[in-house]
Structure formats: structure tokens, C-alpha cells
CSV table of C-alpha atoms and ligand atoms in Angstrom, one decimal:
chain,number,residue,atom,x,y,z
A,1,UNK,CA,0.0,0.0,0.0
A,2,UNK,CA,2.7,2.7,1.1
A,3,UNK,CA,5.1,1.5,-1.4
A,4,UNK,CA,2.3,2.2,-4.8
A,5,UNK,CA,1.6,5.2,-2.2
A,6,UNK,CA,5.3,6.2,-2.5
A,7,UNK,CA,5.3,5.6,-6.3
A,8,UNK,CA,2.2,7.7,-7.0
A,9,UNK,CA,4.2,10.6,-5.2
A,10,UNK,CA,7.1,10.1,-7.1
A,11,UNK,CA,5.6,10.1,-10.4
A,12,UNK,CA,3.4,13.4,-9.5
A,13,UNK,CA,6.5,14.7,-8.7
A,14,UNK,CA,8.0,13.8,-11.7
A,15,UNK,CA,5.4,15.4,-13.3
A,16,UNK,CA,5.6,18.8,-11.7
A,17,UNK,CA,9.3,18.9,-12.4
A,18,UNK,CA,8.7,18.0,-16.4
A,19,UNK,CA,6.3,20.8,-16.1
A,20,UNK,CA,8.5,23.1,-14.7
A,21,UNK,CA,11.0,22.7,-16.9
A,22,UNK,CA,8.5,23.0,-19.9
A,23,UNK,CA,6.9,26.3,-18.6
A,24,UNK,CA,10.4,27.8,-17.4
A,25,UNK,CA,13.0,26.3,-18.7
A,26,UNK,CA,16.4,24.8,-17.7
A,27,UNK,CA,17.8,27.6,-16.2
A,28,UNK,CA,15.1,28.6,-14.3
A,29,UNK,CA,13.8,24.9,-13.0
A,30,UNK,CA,17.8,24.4,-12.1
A,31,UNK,CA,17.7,27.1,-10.1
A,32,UNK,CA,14.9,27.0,-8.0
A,33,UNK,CA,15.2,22.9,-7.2
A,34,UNK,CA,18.9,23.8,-6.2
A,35,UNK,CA,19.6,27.5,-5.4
A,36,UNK,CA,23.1,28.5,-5.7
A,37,UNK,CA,24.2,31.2,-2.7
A,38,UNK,CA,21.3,31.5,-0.8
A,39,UNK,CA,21.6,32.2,2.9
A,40,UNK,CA,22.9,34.6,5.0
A,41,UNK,CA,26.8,36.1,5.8
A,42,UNK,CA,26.2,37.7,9.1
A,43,UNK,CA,29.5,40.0,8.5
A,44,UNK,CA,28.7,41.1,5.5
A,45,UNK,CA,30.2,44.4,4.6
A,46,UNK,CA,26.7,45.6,3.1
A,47,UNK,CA,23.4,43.9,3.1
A,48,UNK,CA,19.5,44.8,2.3
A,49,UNK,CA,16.1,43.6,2.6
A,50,UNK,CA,13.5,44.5,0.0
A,51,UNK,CA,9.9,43.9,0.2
A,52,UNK,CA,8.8,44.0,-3.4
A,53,UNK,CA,4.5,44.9,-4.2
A,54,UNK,CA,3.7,41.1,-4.1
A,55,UNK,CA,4.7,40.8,-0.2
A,56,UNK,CA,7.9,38.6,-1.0
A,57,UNK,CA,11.2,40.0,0.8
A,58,UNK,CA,14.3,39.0,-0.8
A,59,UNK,CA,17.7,40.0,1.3
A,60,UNK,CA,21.1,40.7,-0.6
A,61,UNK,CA,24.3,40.3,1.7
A,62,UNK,CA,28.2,41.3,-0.1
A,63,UNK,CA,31.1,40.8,1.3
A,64,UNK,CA,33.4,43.5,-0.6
A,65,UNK,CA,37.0,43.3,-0.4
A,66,UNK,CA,39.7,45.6,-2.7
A,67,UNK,CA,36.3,47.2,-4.5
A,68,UNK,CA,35.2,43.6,-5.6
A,69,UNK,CA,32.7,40.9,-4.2
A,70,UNK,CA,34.2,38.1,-2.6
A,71,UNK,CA,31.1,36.9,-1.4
A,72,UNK,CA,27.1,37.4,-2.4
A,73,UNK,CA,24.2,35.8,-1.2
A,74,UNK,CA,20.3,35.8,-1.2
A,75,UNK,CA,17.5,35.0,0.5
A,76,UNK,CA,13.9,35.1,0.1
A,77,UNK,CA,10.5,34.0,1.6
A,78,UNK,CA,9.2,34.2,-1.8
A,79,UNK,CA,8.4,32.0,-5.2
A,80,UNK,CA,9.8,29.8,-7.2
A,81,UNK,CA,11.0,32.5,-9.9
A,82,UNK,CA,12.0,34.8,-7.4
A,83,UNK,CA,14.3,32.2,-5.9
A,84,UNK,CA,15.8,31.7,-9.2
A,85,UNK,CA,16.5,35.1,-9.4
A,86,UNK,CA,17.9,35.9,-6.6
A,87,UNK,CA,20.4,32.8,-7.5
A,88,UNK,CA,21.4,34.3,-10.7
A,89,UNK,CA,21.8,37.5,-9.0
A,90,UNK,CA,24.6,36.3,-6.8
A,91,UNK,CA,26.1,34.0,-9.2
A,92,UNK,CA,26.5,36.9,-11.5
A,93,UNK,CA,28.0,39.2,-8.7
A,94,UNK,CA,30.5,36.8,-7.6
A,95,UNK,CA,33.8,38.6,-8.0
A,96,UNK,CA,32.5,41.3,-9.7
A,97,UNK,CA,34.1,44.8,-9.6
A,98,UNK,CA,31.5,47.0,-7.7
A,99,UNK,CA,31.3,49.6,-10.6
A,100,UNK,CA,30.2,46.7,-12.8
A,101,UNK,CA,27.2,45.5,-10.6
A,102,UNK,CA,24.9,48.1,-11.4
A,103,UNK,CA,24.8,46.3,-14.6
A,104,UNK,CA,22.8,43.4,-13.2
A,105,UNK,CA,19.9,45.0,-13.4
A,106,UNK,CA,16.0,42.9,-13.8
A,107,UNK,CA,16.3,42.8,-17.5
A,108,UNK,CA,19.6,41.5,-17.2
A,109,UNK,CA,18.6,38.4,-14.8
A,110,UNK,CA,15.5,37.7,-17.0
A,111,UNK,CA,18.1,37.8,-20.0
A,112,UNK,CA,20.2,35.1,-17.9
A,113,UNK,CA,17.2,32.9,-17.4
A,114,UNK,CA,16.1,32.5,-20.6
A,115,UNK,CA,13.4,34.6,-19.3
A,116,UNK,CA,10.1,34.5,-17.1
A,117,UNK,CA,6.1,34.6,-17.8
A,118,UNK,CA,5.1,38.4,-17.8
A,119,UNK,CA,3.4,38.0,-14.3
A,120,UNK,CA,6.6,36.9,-12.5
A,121,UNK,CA,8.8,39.1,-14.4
A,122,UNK,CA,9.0,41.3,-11.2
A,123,UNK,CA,10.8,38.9,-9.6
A,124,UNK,CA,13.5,39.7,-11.6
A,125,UNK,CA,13.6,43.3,-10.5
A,126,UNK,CA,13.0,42.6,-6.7
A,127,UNK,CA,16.3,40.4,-6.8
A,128,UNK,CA,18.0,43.4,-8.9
A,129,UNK,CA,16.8,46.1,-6.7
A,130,UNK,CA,18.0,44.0,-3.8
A,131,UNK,CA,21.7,43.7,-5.2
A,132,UNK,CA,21.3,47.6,-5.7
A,133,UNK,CA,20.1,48.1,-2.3
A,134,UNK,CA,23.1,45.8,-0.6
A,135,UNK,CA,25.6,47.8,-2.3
A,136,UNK,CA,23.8,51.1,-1.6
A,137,UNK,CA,24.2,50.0,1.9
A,138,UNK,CA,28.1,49.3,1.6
A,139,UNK,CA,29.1,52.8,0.2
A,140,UNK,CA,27.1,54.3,2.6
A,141,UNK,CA,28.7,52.0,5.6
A,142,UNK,CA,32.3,53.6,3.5
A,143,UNK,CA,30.8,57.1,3.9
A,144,UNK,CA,30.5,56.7,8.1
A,145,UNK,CA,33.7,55.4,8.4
A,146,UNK,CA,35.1,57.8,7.0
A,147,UNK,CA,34.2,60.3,8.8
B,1,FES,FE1,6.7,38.0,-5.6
B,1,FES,FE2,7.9,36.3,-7.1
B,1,FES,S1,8.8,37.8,-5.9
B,1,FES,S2,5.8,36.6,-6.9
């Protein structure tokens, strides 16, 4: 009984995942079955938390030495897409100059992923505008110490 119980969930889960895939491609489904950087550094030397207009929060966290990111990671209580974002996010600022990261900006990480349905597109940009916001927070964390 448990064991055709156990198969039925596999293949449903099988199913979801070919679905997935279909709907969002590789990139995407890759992504948010196995996120790459997500968690927390809790010295990081500039970090955010955004709340985007759907009620997700995603939180950006760089470590920044010699002007460059040694370290960036993500979270977020949010979907699917918006987890994949937030992976391609900090894959594509790891060891990036900081003058370069303004470059990875929404249409950038939807441009990454192969792109997302119109209606989780936004994702894209509260993963973006979370980067922004972490390194907003690091030059102003620069600013006070110097002073
Ligand atoms: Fe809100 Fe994806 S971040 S729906």
C-alpha cells in the first residue's frame, strides 16, 4: 500500500518537475530545485532587505574586499521564480568589480534565465533592486567610516 503510495508521489513529482521545466526552462527549474548562494553572511560588509509589491522579501548580503565581491548571497520567503532570481543575481556578482554590478539589473537576470512569464517578471527586478540596495548600503557604511 505505502510502497504504490510512494510511487504515486514520485511520479506526480516527476510530473511537476517535467512541467516546470517546460513552462520555465532549464535555467530557471535548475535554479529553483537547487539554489546557488542563498543564505545569509552575518558580516557582510553591506546587506538589504526589499519587500517588493507582491509581499515577497528578498535580502542581498556582499562581502566586498579591494572594490570587488568576494562573497554574495540571497534570501527570500518568496516563489519559485524569485528564488531563481535571486540565484542568478549572486552568481552573477561573484567577484565582480562594484562599478560593474549596477549592470545586473532585472532585464539582465530575466536575460540570464532564458526569461520568465510576464506576471513573475517582477521577480526579476526585486532580486535586482536588492543587489542595488546591498551595495547602496556598503558605500554608505564607507561614507561613516570615514568620517
Ligand atoms: Fe513576488 Fe515572485 S517575488 S511573486
Amino acid at each position: 500500500m505505502s510502497g504504490s503510495l510512494d510511487e504515486f508521489a514520485e511520479r506526480l513529482q516527476e510530473e511537476i518537475f517535467q512541467e516546470t521545466k517546460k513552462t520555465y526552462g532549464e535555467a530557471v527549474f535548475q535554479r529553483w530545485l537547487t539554489p546557488r548562494f542563498m543564505g545569509a553572511l552575518p558580516n557582510a560588509d553591506g546587506k538589504s532587505k526589499v519587500t517588493g509589491k507582491c509581499g515577497d522579501t528578498m535580502e542581498f548580503y556582499l562581502k566586498i574586499s579591494n572594490d570587488k565581491v568576494e562573497k554574495a548571497l540571497f534570501w527570500t520567503d518568496g516563489c519559485g521564480s524569485s528564488t531563481a532570481c535571486g540565484s542568478m543575481a549572486a552568481e552573477l556578482a561573484q567577484g565582480k568589480a562594484i562599478d560593474d554590478l549596477a549592470e545586473i539589473d532585472g532585464e539582465f537576470i530575466l536575460k540570464k534565465l532564458g526569461g520568465l512569464p510576464k506576471e513573475e517578471q517582477h521577480c526579476a527586478f526585486l532580486a535586482a533592486g536588492a543587489l542595488q540596495e546591498a551595495l547602496r548600503d556598503y558605500f554608505e557604511r564607507q561614507r561613516q567610516k570615514k568620517e
